[in-house]
Amino acid sequence: QRNMRVLEIGSLFGVVSIALKRSEFDVVATEYPAFHQLENLQKIYSENNISFDSVNLQDGKLPYSGDSFDAVIICEVIEHLNFNPIPILQEINRVLKKNGIIYLAMSNQANLYNRLKLLFGKSIHPPVQEFFDQIDKNKNFIVSLHWREYTMHESAEMLQRTGFDIVRKYFFKEIGLGKESLIYRSLLYFFPSFRSSQVIIGRKSS
């Protein structure tokens, strides 16, 4: 429905927020403070008349009153958090109106690539070098790390235990034309849980 109030957490370049704004949604976007202060991002949101707020999720609080949004979108964010994500999911529940919707998208820990790495004794976690890169002041490496990926079962459990009913859940993978073998594409077709990403849509229940 148009004119719904939507909060996007971790909006970065604003692709989703701008699309929603142009579709006549009332949009509020947030980003990590180090990114929020960048002039090019400030300009993007200002030009599109979108409220753009600085929010550090590690504080465990969202600067909005309860029951103030119809939907919250949080894409490719949870896996980057190096702290407990439960307080943020609880906060999302708080700021949502009754029957409000959460759209949660992230990497799928149980994807085919990770399964193969484990099969051959490799780690599914980021290489140790990335820890050093992140503390190197000469490198812009603030949130690139996947600190913790989740399986679909874990993602659903987190939402259910923070007051949401699961409306829909599915796996997806963007397939590059001509880049993947037929065998690989067939595996992803017949075994959706091998795909690299997941989406869970929940509705506030309590």
XYZ file of N, CA, C and O in Angstrom:
824
model
N 0.830 -1.195 0.000
C 0.000 0.000 0.000
C 0.868 1.250 0.000
O 1.826 1.348 0.759
N 0.532 2.185 -0.834
C 1.264 3.441 -0.873
C 0.986 4.253 0.388
O -0.022 4.079 1.054
N 1.923 5.151 0.684
C 1.863 6.016 1.856
C 2.166 5.281 3.163
O 2.082 5.876 4.239
N 2.495 3.999 3.086
C 2.940 3.288 4.267
C 4.280 3.866 4.728
O 5.087 4.304 3.918
N 4.509 3.872 6.024
C 5.771 4.376 6.558
C 6.753 3.213 6.682
O 6.473 2.234 7.378
N 7.885 3.334 5.995
C 8.852 2.238 5.917
C 10.205 2.702 6.435
O 10.685 3.780 6.088
N 10.822 1.867 7.268
C 12.169 2.121 7.772
C 13.130 1.142 7.117
O 12.905 -0.069 7.152
N 14.190 1.676 6.492
C 15.236 0.795 5.978
C 16.485 0.957 6.842
O 17.017 2.053 6.989
N 16.947 -0.154 7.394
C 18.137 -0.162 8.234
C 19.328 -0.624 7.392
O 19.292 -1.687 6.784
N 20.383 0.192 7.369
C 21.545 -0.142 6.549
C 21.286 0.138 5.087
O 21.506 -0.703 4.221
N 20.851 1.358 4.787
C 20.386 1.702 3.432
C 21.514 2.021 2.458
O 21.305 2.011 1.242
N 22.692 2.373 2.961
C 23.891 2.695 2.178
C 23.586 3.642 1.015
O 23.233 4.786 1.223
N 23.669 3.158 -0.250
C 23.503 4.050 -1.406
C 22.035 4.366 -1.723
O 21.754 5.089 -2.672
N 21.117 3.803 -0.963
C 19.726 4.205 -1.074
C 18.926 3.604 -2.209
O 17.836 4.095 -2.522
N 19.428 2.535 -2.817
C 18.713 1.947 -3.960
C 17.285 1.555 -3.577
O 16.320 1.884 -4.277
N 17.141 0.846 -2.462
C 15.812 0.399 -2.025
C 14.972 1.581 -1.558
O 13.802 1.723 -1.939
N 15.559 2.429 -0.732
C 14.815 3.573 -0.198
C 14.313 4.497 -1.302
O 13.173 4.977 -1.266
N 15.153 4.756 -2.293
C 14.749 5.641 -3.393
C 13.626 5.016 -4.204
O 12.659 5.697 -4.589
N 13.726 3.714 -4.465
C 12.670 3.024 -5.216
C 11.345 3.102 -4.473
O 10.283 3.340 -5.077
N 11.381 2.925 -3.155
C 10.163 3.006 -2.356
C 9.605 4.433 -2.330
O 8.394 4.645 -2.424
N 10.496 5.411 -2.217
C 10.061 6.808 -2.204
C 9.371 7.170 -3.514
O 8.319 7.837 -3.513
N 9.931 6.724 -4.615
C 9.334 7.014 -5.915
C 8.030 6.268 -6.124
O 7.244 6.626 -7.003
N 7.815 5.230 -5.316
C 6.540 4.497 -5.368
C 5.551 5.048 -4.349
O 4.550 4.411 -4.034
N 5.877 6.224 -3.799
C 4.997 6.983 -2.909
C 4.887 6.398 -1.502
O 3.874 6.572 -0.824
N 5.949 5.719 -1.043
C 6.011 5.309 0.354
C 6.679 6.426 1.159
O 7.495 7.186 0.638
N 6.333 6.511 2.421
C 6.977 7.447 3.344
C 8.187 6.720 3.923
O 8.034 5.798 4.732
N 9.397 7.110 3.510
C 10.599 6.333 3.810
C 11.532 7.058 4.777
O 11.787 8.253 4.649
N 12.045 6.283 5.739
C 13.118 6.742 6.622
C 14.276 5.770 6.439
O 14.097 4.551 6.538
N 15.461 6.288 6.165
C 16.635 5.450 5.942
C 17.659 5.683 7.050
O 17.761 6.784 7.596
N 18.400 4.635 7.385
C 19.447 4.766 8.400
C 20.741 4.133 7.908
O 20.722 3.237 7.063
N 21.846 4.622 8.457
C 23.140 4.036 8.114
C 24.107 4.219 9.276
O 23.919 5.083 10.140
N 25.125 3.372 9.283
C 26.185 3.413 10.288
C 26.823 4.810 10.287
O 27.033 5.400 9.223
N 27.120 5.378 11.468
C 27.608 6.760 11.548
C 28.771 7.098 10.620
O 28.782 8.182 10.012
N 29.737 6.193 10.481
C 30.903 6.483 9.631
C 30.505 6.665 8.173
O 31.155 7.408 7.430
N 29.435 5.982 7.742
C 28.944 6.140 6.372
C 27.972 7.308 6.280
O 27.948 8.033 5.289
N 27.172 7.472 7.305
C 26.162 8.528 7.297
C 26.775 9.903 7.085
O 26.176 10.777 6.446
N 27.970 10.124 7.598
C 28.593 11.448 7.511
C 29.194 11.753 6.143
O 29.584 12.895 5.879
N 29.233 10.773 5.237
C 29.807 11.001 3.914
C 28.922 11.956 3.105
O 27.718 11.768 2.984
N 29.529 12.958 2.529
C 28.773 13.993 1.817
C 28.010 13.451 0.609
O 26.901 13.900 0.337
N 28.612 12.487 -0.098
C 27.915 11.966 -1.285
C 26.637 11.222 -0.905
O 25.632 11.287 -1.622
N 26.664 10.542 0.244
C 25.444 9.868 0.696
C 24.417 10.886 1.171
O 23.216 10.761 0.871
N 24.858 11.870 1.916
C 23.948 12.918 2.375
C 23.237 13.562 1.180
O 22.031 13.823 1.217
N 23.986 13.783 0.117
C 23.430 14.418 -1.083
C 22.381 13.537 -1.743
O 21.322 14.012 -2.172
N 22.657 12.234 -1.835
C 21.715 11.304 -2.463
C 20.357 11.349 -1.779
O 19.312 11.464 -2.431
N 20.358 11.289 -0.460
C 19.092 11.263 0.286
C 18.406 12.627 0.270
O 17.172 12.701 0.206
N 19.199 13.686 0.327
C 18.615 15.023 0.287
C 17.923 15.272 -1.049
O 16.802 15.810 -1.091
N 18.576 14.885 -2.128
C 18.002 15.094 -3.465
C 16.715 14.305 -3.671
O 15.865 14.697 -4.469
N 16.585 13.205 -2.949
C 15.383 12.374 -3.100
C 14.373 12.595 -1.978
O 13.388 11.859 -1.873
N 14.647 13.618 -1.143
C 13.731 14.003 -0.073
C 13.410 12.825 0.863
O 12.253 12.561 1.190
N 14.465 12.123 1.268
C 14.323 10.977 2.158
C 15.005 11.303 3.487
O 16.156 11.745 3.509
N 14.307 11.081 4.590
C 14.912 11.253 5.906
C 16.054 10.251 6.055
O 15.880 9.061 5.801
N 17.219 10.738 6.468
C 18.414 9.895 6.535
C 19.044 10.076 7.909
O 19.543 11.152 8.234
N 19.008 9.018 8.727
C 19.453 9.116 10.110
C 20.703 8.280 10.372
O 20.912 7.231 9.758
N 21.503 8.752 11.305
C 22.695 8.024 11.755
C 22.301 7.130 12.921
O 21.790 7.612 13.937
N 22.538 5.828 12.766
C 22.176 4.879 13.814
C 23.291 3.852 13.980
O 23.678 3.191 13.014
N 23.805 3.733 15.182
C 24.775 2.697 15.502
C 24.028 1.540 16.151
O 23.590 1.634 17.300
N 23.873 0.457 15.423
C 23.082 -0.677 15.915
C 23.665 -1.293 17.177
O 22.942 -1.958 17.934
N 24.953 -1.088 17.402
C 25.575 -1.673 18.582
C 24.999 -1.085 19.871
O 25.093 -1.697 20.937
N 24.386 0.082 19.768
C 23.745 0.687 20.939
C 22.504 -0.092 21.358
O 22.009 0.078 22.476
N 21.981 -0.926 20.440
C 20.814 -1.735 20.773
C 19.520 -0.956 20.843
O 18.518 -1.442 21.383
N 19.521 0.264 20.292
C 18.325 1.105 20.320
C 18.104 1.766 18.970
O 19.053 2.117 18.271
N 16.834 1.942 18.606
C 16.459 2.711 17.424
C 15.800 4.003 17.890
O 14.966 3.972 18.801
N 16.156 5.145 17.301
C 15.681 6.448 17.790
C 14.275 6.813 17.307
O 14.034 7.930 16.833
N 13.350 5.860 17.455
C 11.987 6.088 16.981
C 11.007 5.608 18.046
O 11.304 4.696 18.830
N 9.843 6.220 18.057
C 8.826 5.825 19.023
C 8.206 4.490 18.639
O 8.305 4.048 17.489
N 7.589 3.851 19.593
C 6.959 2.564 19.338
C 5.778 2.685 18.392
O 5.140 3.745 18.287
N 5.505 1.602 17.676
C 4.343 1.533 16.780
C 4.335 2.660 15.753
O 3.297 3.265 15.486
N 5.497 2.950 15.173
C 5.573 4.098 14.260
C 5.839 3.742 12.796
O 5.818 4.625 11.945
N 6.083 2.465 12.488
C 6.349 2.058 11.107
C 5.446 0.896 10.698
O 5.100 0.033 11.505
N 5.090 0.899 9.416
C 4.300 -0.206 8.867
C 5.187 -1.367 8.434
O 4.741 -2.511 8.388
N 6.432 -1.062 8.094
C 7.355 -2.099 7.639
C 8.792 -1.672 7.923
O 9.109 -0.485 7.927
N 9.636 -2.665 8.170
C 11.076 -2.441 8.340
C 11.808 -3.370 7.387
O 11.532 -4.566 7.321
N 12.746 -2.798 6.640
C 13.564 -3.567 5.703
C 14.992 -3.567 6.210
O 15.558 -2.514 6.500
N 15.574 -4.761 6.320
C 16.960 -4.867 6.767
C 17.652 -5.933 5.908
O 17.480 -7.124 6.111
N 18.388 -5.459 4.910
C 19.008 -6.342 3.917
C 20.533 -6.333 4.037
O 21.141 -5.257 4.061
N 21.113 -7.517 4.074
C 22.576 -7.670 4.096
C 23.198 -6.859 5.224
O 24.206 -6.168 5.037
N 22.606 -6.958 6.402
C 23.098 -6.221 7.566
C 23.449 -7.163 8.721
O 24.546 -7.083 9.293
N 22.528 -8.061 9.059
C 22.684 -8.901 10.249
C 24.002 -9.671 10.256
O 24.661 -9.792 11.293
N 24.406 -10.178 9.097
C 25.627 -10.982 9.048
C 26.891 -10.161 9.292
O 27.973 -10.708 9.539
N 26.778 -8.828 9.221
C 27.934 -7.961 9.434
C 28.098 -7.535 10.888
O 29.101 -6.917 11.239
N 27.125 -7.860 11.728
C 27.178 -7.419 13.116
C 28.097 -8.316 13.937
O 27.931 -9.533 13.956
N 29.041 -7.706 14.641
C 29.942 -8.483 15.494
C 29.469 -8.456 16.945
O 30.262 -8.483 17.886
N 28.141 -8.389 17.101
C 27.528 -8.398 18.423
C 26.150 -9.061 18.304
O 25.657 -9.314 17.209
N 25.550 -9.316 19.427
C 24.268 -10.014 19.493
C 23.186 -9.225 18.732
O 22.902 -8.077 19.075
N 22.549 -9.826 17.714
C 21.542 -9.100 16.929
C 20.148 -9.082 17.566
O 19.268 -8.359 17.092
N 19.950 -9.856 18.617
C 18.610 -9.972 19.204
C 18.045 -8.634 19.682
O 16.874 -8.311 19.407
N 18.813 -7.793 20.397
C 18.250 -6.496 20.809
C 17.751 -5.650 19.643
O 16.737 -4.937 19.771
N 18.418 -5.721 18.489
C 17.963 -4.951 17.330
C 16.665 -5.519 16.780
O 15.746 -4.765 16.404
N 16.542 -6.839 16.735
C 15.284 -7.437 16.280
C 14.148 -7.087 17.239
O 13.015 -6.842 16.813
N 14.449 -7.027 18.531
C 13.440 -6.618 19.513
C 13.047 -5.154 19.302
O 11.865 -4.792 19.422
N 14.019 -4.321 18.974
C 13.743 -2.912 18.707
C 12.900 -2.751 17.439
O 11.999 -1.913 17.379
N 13.193 -3.555 16.423
C 12.395 -3.517 15.200
C 10.947 -3.861 15.518
O 10.011 -3.217 15.037
N 10.769 -4.864 16.360
C 9.417 -5.240 16.778
C 8.745 -4.067 17.495
O 7.569 -3.768 17.247
N 9.490 -3.392 18.335
C 8.931 -2.270 19.111
C 8.451 -1.140 18.212
O 7.366 -0.575 18.435
N 9.248 -0.782 17.205
C 8.899 0.377 16.373
C 7.854 0.042 15.308
O 7.310 0.944 14.673
N 7.574 -1.238 15.107
C 6.557 -1.626 14.131
C 5.151 -1.474 14.709
O 4.913 -1.742 15.887
N 4.227 -1.106 13.859
C 2.821 -1.060 14.250
C 2.276 -2.473 14.366
O 2.915 -3.443 13.951
N 1.096 -2.609 14.919
C 0.454 -3.904 15.013
C 0.347 -4.527 13.622
O -0.064 -3.867 12.666
N 0.738 -5.780 13.502
C 0.754 -6.514 12.228
C 1.768 -5.957 11.225
O 1.687 -6.244 10.034
N 2.713 -5.134 11.715
C 3.750 -4.601 10.849
C 4.651 -5.704 10.305
O 4.755 -6.790 10.871
N 5.317 -5.404 9.209
C 6.110 -6.400 8.481
C 7.608 -6.122 8.596
O 8.050 -4.973 8.485
N 8.374 -7.192 8.811
C 9.830 -7.112 8.715
C 10.267 -7.926 7.498
O 9.805 -9.055 7.289
N 11.113 -7.314 6.676
C 11.697 -7.986 5.501
C 13.179 -8.137 5.801
O 13.917 -7.148 5.849
N 13.612 -9.370 6.031
C 14.980 -9.652 6.432
C 15.673 -10.473 5.350
O 15.232 -11.573 5.012
N 16.741 -9.933 4.780
C 17.498 -10.640 3.745
C 18.962 -10.694 4.158
O 19.511 -9.719 4.680
N 19.583 -11.849 3.921
C 20.986 -12.009 4.302
C 21.582 -13.231 3.619
O 20.880 -13.975 2.919
N 22.870 -13.434 3.833
C 23.542 -14.604 3.290
C 23.004 -15.875 3.937
O 22.514 -15.856 5.066
N 23.095 -16.973 3.209
C 22.675 -18.284 3.700
C 23.916 -19.085 4.072
O 24.703 -19.461 3.211
N 24.091 -19.326 5.362
C 25.289 -20.030 5.809
C 25.407 -21.425 5.202
O 26.513 -21.921 4.971
N 24.271 -22.052 4.927
C 24.276 -23.431 4.426
C 24.336 -23.507 2.901
O 23.897 -24.491 2.305
N 24.880 -22.480 2.252
C 24.950 -22.501 0.791
C 25.925 -23.570 0.306
O 26.755 -24.084 1.067
N 25.829 -23.899 -0.971
C 26.630 -24.987 -1.542
C 28.124 -24.738 -1.378
O 28.885 -25.658 -1.042
N 28.552 -23.507 -1.601
C 29.971 -23.182 -1.505
C 30.510 -23.475 -0.112
O 31.577 -24.073 0.065
N 29.741 -23.071 0.933
C 30.171 -23.330 2.307
C 30.183 -24.821 2.619
O 31.071 -25.321 3.318
N 29.210 -25.552 2.116
C 29.169 -27.000 2.354
C 30.388 -27.690 1.752
O 30.975 -28.591 2.355
N 30.775 -27.241 0.578
C 31.941 -27.844 -0.076
C 33.226 -27.494 0.680
O 34.132 -28.328 0.806
N 33.302 -26.271 1.181
C 34.484 -25.881 1.939
C 34.638 -26.744 3.190
O 35.744 -27.196 3.521
N 33.538 -26.985 3.895
C 33.588 -27.839 5.076
C 33.959 -29.273 4.709
O 34.718 -29.934 5.424
N 33.433 -29.735 3.578
C 33.723 -31.096 3.130
C 35.222 -31.304 2.930
O 35.756 -32.386 3.204
N 35.907 -30.254 2.467
C 37.341 -30.354 2.210
C 38.186 -29.756 3.340
O 39.361 -29.444 3.159
N 37.548 -29.592 4.512
C 38.283 -29.148 5.684
C 38.617 -27.673 5.723
O 39.492 -27.247 6.480
N 37.933 -26.874 4.920
C 38.176 -25.434 4.891
C 37.198 -24.714 5.830
O 36.101 -25.200 6.103
N 37.590 -23.542 6.281
C 36.714 -22.744 7.132
C 35.670 -22.029 6.289
O 35.949 -21.585 5.173
N 34.467 -21.891 6.844
C 33.419 -21.132 6.152
C 33.428 -19.666 6.589
O 32.629 -18.875 6.106
N 34.328 -19.328 7.490
C 34.397 -17.962 8.010
C 35.418 -17.131 7.234
O 36.252 -17.681 6.508
N 35.374 -15.807 7.369
C 36.326 -14.952 6.651
C 37.759 -15.313 7.019
O 38.025 -15.738 8.156
N 38.702 -15.149 6.111
C 40.111 -15.431 6.424
C 40.626 -14.509 7.518
O 40.169 -13.368 7.660
N 41.577 -14.997 8.290
C 42.141 -14.227 9.400
C 42.670 -12.876 8.927
O 42.593 -11.873 9.655
N 43.169 -12.802 7.688
C 43.711 -11.557 7.165
C 42.703 -10.416 7.248
O 43.061 -9.251 7.455
N 41.424 -10.739 7.122
C 40.410 -9.690 7.154
C 40.313 -9.029 8.531
O 39.921 -7.874 8.642
N 40.649 -9.759 9.580
C 40.667 -9.149 10.909
C 41.752 -8.075 10.979
O 41.557 -7.015 11.580
N 42.898 -8.350 10.366
C 43.977 -7.376 10.342
C 43.626 -6.195 9.430
O 43.938 -5.047 9.732
N 42.961 -6.491 8.306
C 42.550 -5.425 7.393
C 41.591 -4.459 8.069
O 41.643 -3.247 7.839
N 40.729 -4.990 8.907
C 39.709 -4.147 9.532
C 40.310 -3.136 10.514
O 39.759 -2.044 10.696
N 41.415 -3.478 11.146
C 42.017 -2.542 12.105
C 43.148 -1.724 11.481
O 43.794 -0.938 12.171
N 43.358 -1.906 10.180
C 44.367 -1.136 9.459
C 43.772 0.232 9.086
O 42.821 0.315 8.311
N 44.312 1.297 9.628
C 43.765 2.635 9.407
C 43.884 3.089 7.955
O 43.229 4.044 7.547
N 44.731 2.413 7.192
C 44.906 2.779 5.787
C 43.913 2.086 4.862
O 43.932 2.300 3.651
N 43.046 1.252 5.430
C 42.083 0.520 4.612
C 40.658 0.860 5.057
O 40.357 0.914 6.247
N 39.802 1.077 4.082
C 38.400 1.376 4.368
C 37.651 0.049 4.472
O 37.087 -0.454 3.519
N 37.691 -0.505 5.656
C 37.182 -1.866 5.847
C 36.320 -1.902 7.092
O 36.628 -2.574 8.072
N 35.238 -1.138 7.073
C 34.437 -0.971 8.285
C 33.473 -2.123 8.512
O 33.425 -2.722 9.583
N 32.683 -2.463 7.497
C 31.648 -3.477 7.709
C 31.691 -4.605 6.676
O 30.729 -5.331 6.515
N 32.785 -4.767 5.996
C 32.832 -5.777 4.939
C 32.776 -7.201 5.479
O 32.320 -8.120 4.820
N 33.254 -7.378 6.691
C 33.353 -8.710 7.274
C 31.984 -9.324 7.560
O 31.092 -8.655 8.062
N 31.822 -10.617 7.238
C 30.661 -11.381 7.685
C 31.048 -12.038 9.008
O 31.677 -13.091 9.032
N 30.666 -11.425 10.113
C 31.053 -11.954 11.409
C 30.305 -13.235 11.746
O 30.837 -14.119 12.399
N 29.040 -13.312 11.314
C 28.228 -14.493 11.638
C 27.121 -14.639 10.614
O 26.258 -13.779 10.496
N 27.184 -15.700 9.817
C 26.096 -16.005 8.904
C 25.143 -16.986 9.584
O 25.516 -17.669 10.543
N 23.912 -17.071 9.068
C 22.883 -17.880 9.703
C 22.232 -18.820 8.690
O 22.140 -18.505 7.507
N 21.760 -19.954 9.194
C 20.953 -20.840 8.369
C 19.523 -20.308 8.374
O 19.154 -19.489 9.224
N 18.715 -20.786 7.460
C 17.316 -20.368 7.416
C 16.599 -20.713 8.722
O 15.802 -19.925 9.241
N 16.897 -21.881 9.266
C 16.261 -22.299 10.523
C 16.600 -21.321 11.643
O 15.728 -20.930 12.437
N 17.870 -20.896 11.719
C 18.284 -19.958 12.757
C 17.630 -18.597 12.568
O 17.186 -17.971 13.541
N 17.560 -18.137 11.326
C 16.937 -16.836 11.043
C 15.476 -16.835 11.456
O 14.984 -15.885 12.081
N 14.774 -17.922 11.114
C 13.358 -18.031 11.473
C 13.190 -18.085 12.989
O 12.279 -17.449 13.550
N 14.069 -18.816 13.655
C 13.977 -18.918 15.120
C 14.166 -17.551 15.773
O 13.437 -17.188 16.716
N 15.124 -16.764 15.282
C 15.362 -15.441 15.862
C 14.131 -14.553 15.729
O 13.758 -13.843 16.668
N 13.487 -14.595 14.557
C 12.289 -13.768 14.368
C 11.141 -14.254 15.241
O 10.451 -13.450 15.887
N 10.927 -15.550 15.271
C 9.813 -16.091 16.055
C 9.973 -15.785 17.540
O 8.991 -15.490 18.226
N 11.205 -15.828 18.014
C 11.436 -15.606 19.447
C 11.523 -14.134 19.822
O 11.640 -13.787 20.997
N 11.453 -13.252 18.826
C 11.409 -11.812 19.104
C 10.059 -11.217 18.719
O 9.936 -10.008 18.518
N 9.038 -12.078 18.598
C 7.670 -11.587 18.455
C 7.126 -11.485 17.056
O 6.267 -10.634 16.784
N 7.596 -12.352 16.145
C 7.114 -12.324 14.768
C 6.565 -13.690 14.341
O 7.081 -14.731 14.746
N 5.535 -13.652 13.522
C 5.072 -14.840 12.809
C 5.741 -14.854 11.449
O 5.887 -13.798 10.816
N 6.143 -16.029 10.984
C 6.777 -16.128 9.679
C 5.706 -16.142 8.592
O 4.831 -17.003 8.584
N 5.774 -15.174 7.692
C 4.810 -15.068 6.595
C 5.310 -15.829 5.373
O 4.563 -16.553 4.713
N 6.600 -15.675 5.089
C 7.188 -16.333 3.926
C 8.696 -16.425 4.104
O 9.296 -15.554 4.735
N 9.287 -17.471 3.556
C 10.747 -17.582 3.568
C 11.186 -18.326 2.309
O 10.516 -19.248 1.851
N 12.312 -17.874 1.743
C 12.801 -18.511 0.525
C 14.289 -18.221 0.344
O 14.843 -17.286 0.927
N 14.936 -19.056 -0.472
C 16.338 -18.884 -0.828
C 16.422 -18.285 -2.223
O 15.534 -18.492 -3.052
N 17.521 -17.554 -2.490
C 17.703 -17.049 -3.849
C 19.183 -16.939 -4.177
O 20.044 -16.927 -3.297
N 19.471 -16.879 -5.443
C 20.837 -16.699 -5.943
C 20.756 -15.997 -7.287
O 20.030 -16.436 -8.179
N 21.478 -14.896 -7.398
C 21.542 -14.211 -8.683
C 22.462 -15.002 -9.602
O 23.630 -15.217 -9.300
N 21.913 -15.463 -10.712
C 22.675 -16.276 -11.658
C 23.199 -15.395 -12.784
O 22.430 -14.741 -13.488
N 24.517 -15.374 -12.959
C 25.115 -14.635 -14.066
C 24.970 -15.429 -15.354
O 25.343 -16.592 -15.415
N 24.400 -14.816 -16.375
C 24.148 -15.525 -17.623
C 25.442 -16.054 -18.227
O 26.386 -15.303 -18.465
N 25.483 -17.354 -18.448
C 26.634 -17.966 -19.106
C 27.829 -18.181 -18.205
O 28.828 -18.761 -18.634
N 27.762 -17.749 -16.942
C 28.908 -17.854 -16.048
C 28.892 -19.141 -15.227
O 29.945 -19.626 -14.820
N 27.721 -19.665 -14.933
C 27.620 -20.870 -14.139
C 27.354 -22.070 -15.025
O 26.646 -21.970 -16.035
N 27.881 -23.207 -14.625
C 27.666 -24.422 -15.401
C 26.228 -24.905 -15.240
O 25.535 -24.555 -14.282
N 25.814 -25.725 -16.165
C 24.463 -26.297 -16.111
C 24.299 -27.152 -14.861
O 23.237 -27.154 -14.232
N 25.357 -27.861 -14.489
C 25.289 -28.707 -13.291
C 25.047 -27.852 -12.054
O 24.203 -28.165 -11.208
N 25.785 -26.743 -11.966
C 25.653 -25.846 -10.822
C 24.247 -25.254 -10.751
O 23.598 -25.263 -9.696
N 23.753 -24.778 -11.873
C 22.405 -24.193 -11.898
C 21.343 -25.239 -11.580
O 20.348 -24.944 -10.921
N 21.565 -26.469 -12.036
C 20.609 -27.544 -11.760
C 20.570 -27.865 -10.265
O 19.503 -28.080 -9.686
N 21.755 -27.868 -9.629
C 21.806 -28.136 -8.192
C 21.033 -27.077 -7.409
O 20.284 -27.387 -6.485
N 21.207 -25.817 -7.802
C 20.500 -24.744 -7.109
C 18.997 -24.808 -7.353
O 18.199 -24.421 -6.495
N 18.627 -25.301 -8.523
C 17.201 -25.411 -8.856
C 16.538 -26.505 -8.018
O 15.457 -26.306 -7.457
N 17.180 -27.649 -7.948
C 16.582 -28.789 -7.244
C 16.802 -28.740 -5.731
O 16.049 -29.348 -4.971
N 17.826 -28.015 -5.296
C 18.113 -27.891 -3.869
C 18.222 -26.404 -3.504
O 19.326 -25.858 -3.413
N 17.090 -25.737 -3.309
C 17.091 -24.293 -3.031
C 17.971 -23.898 -1.846
O 18.538 -22.800 -1.826
N 18.112 -24.789 -0.864
C 18.913 -24.441 0.314
C 20.400 -24.330 -0.002
O 21.185 -23.899 0.838
N 20.816 -24.721 -1.232
C 22.206 -24.537 -1.659
C 22.472 -23.100 -2.118
O 23.621 -22.725 -2.311
N 21.418 -22.318 -2.317
C 21.586 -20.965 -2.847
C 22.261 -20.051 -1.827
O 22.233 -20.308 -0.630
N 22.854 -18.982 -2.301
C 23.726 -18.163 -1.467
C 23.010 -17.231 -0.495
O 23.596 -16.816 0.504
N 21.747 -16.911 -0.762
C 21.058 -15.910 0.055
C 19.678 -16.378 0.483
O 19.112 -17.311 -0.087
N 19.150 -15.715 1.485
C 17.843 -16.076 2.030
C 17.031 -14.827 2.347
O 17.594 -13.761 2.612
N 15.724 -14.976 2.310
C 14.805 -13.905 2.695
C 13.755 -14.489 3.627
O 13.214 -15.580 3.372
N 13.484 -13.778 4.703
C 12.397 -14.155 5.604
C 11.517 -12.920 5.812
O 12.020 -11.836 6.128
N 10.239 -13.087 5.635
C 9.271 -12.012 5.873
C 8.445 -12.394 7.093
O 7.856 -13.479 7.145
N 8.452 -11.518 8.089
C 7.708 -11.785 9.311
C 6.672 -10.708 9.578
O 6.767 -9.582 9.087
N 5.680 -11.068 10.359
C 4.639 -10.113 10.776
C 4.625 -10.010 12.290
O 4.659 -11.022 12.993
N 4.616 -8.790 12.799
C 4.610 -8.591 14.243
C 3.397 -9.252 14.876
O 2.254 -8.987 14.499
N 3.655 -10.123 15.836
C 2.563 -10.847 16.481
C 2.434 -10.492 17.951
O 1.377 -10.687 18.549
N 3.500 -10.018 18.568
C 3.446 -9.674 19.993
C 4.535 -8.650 20.311
O 5.450 -8.440 19.507
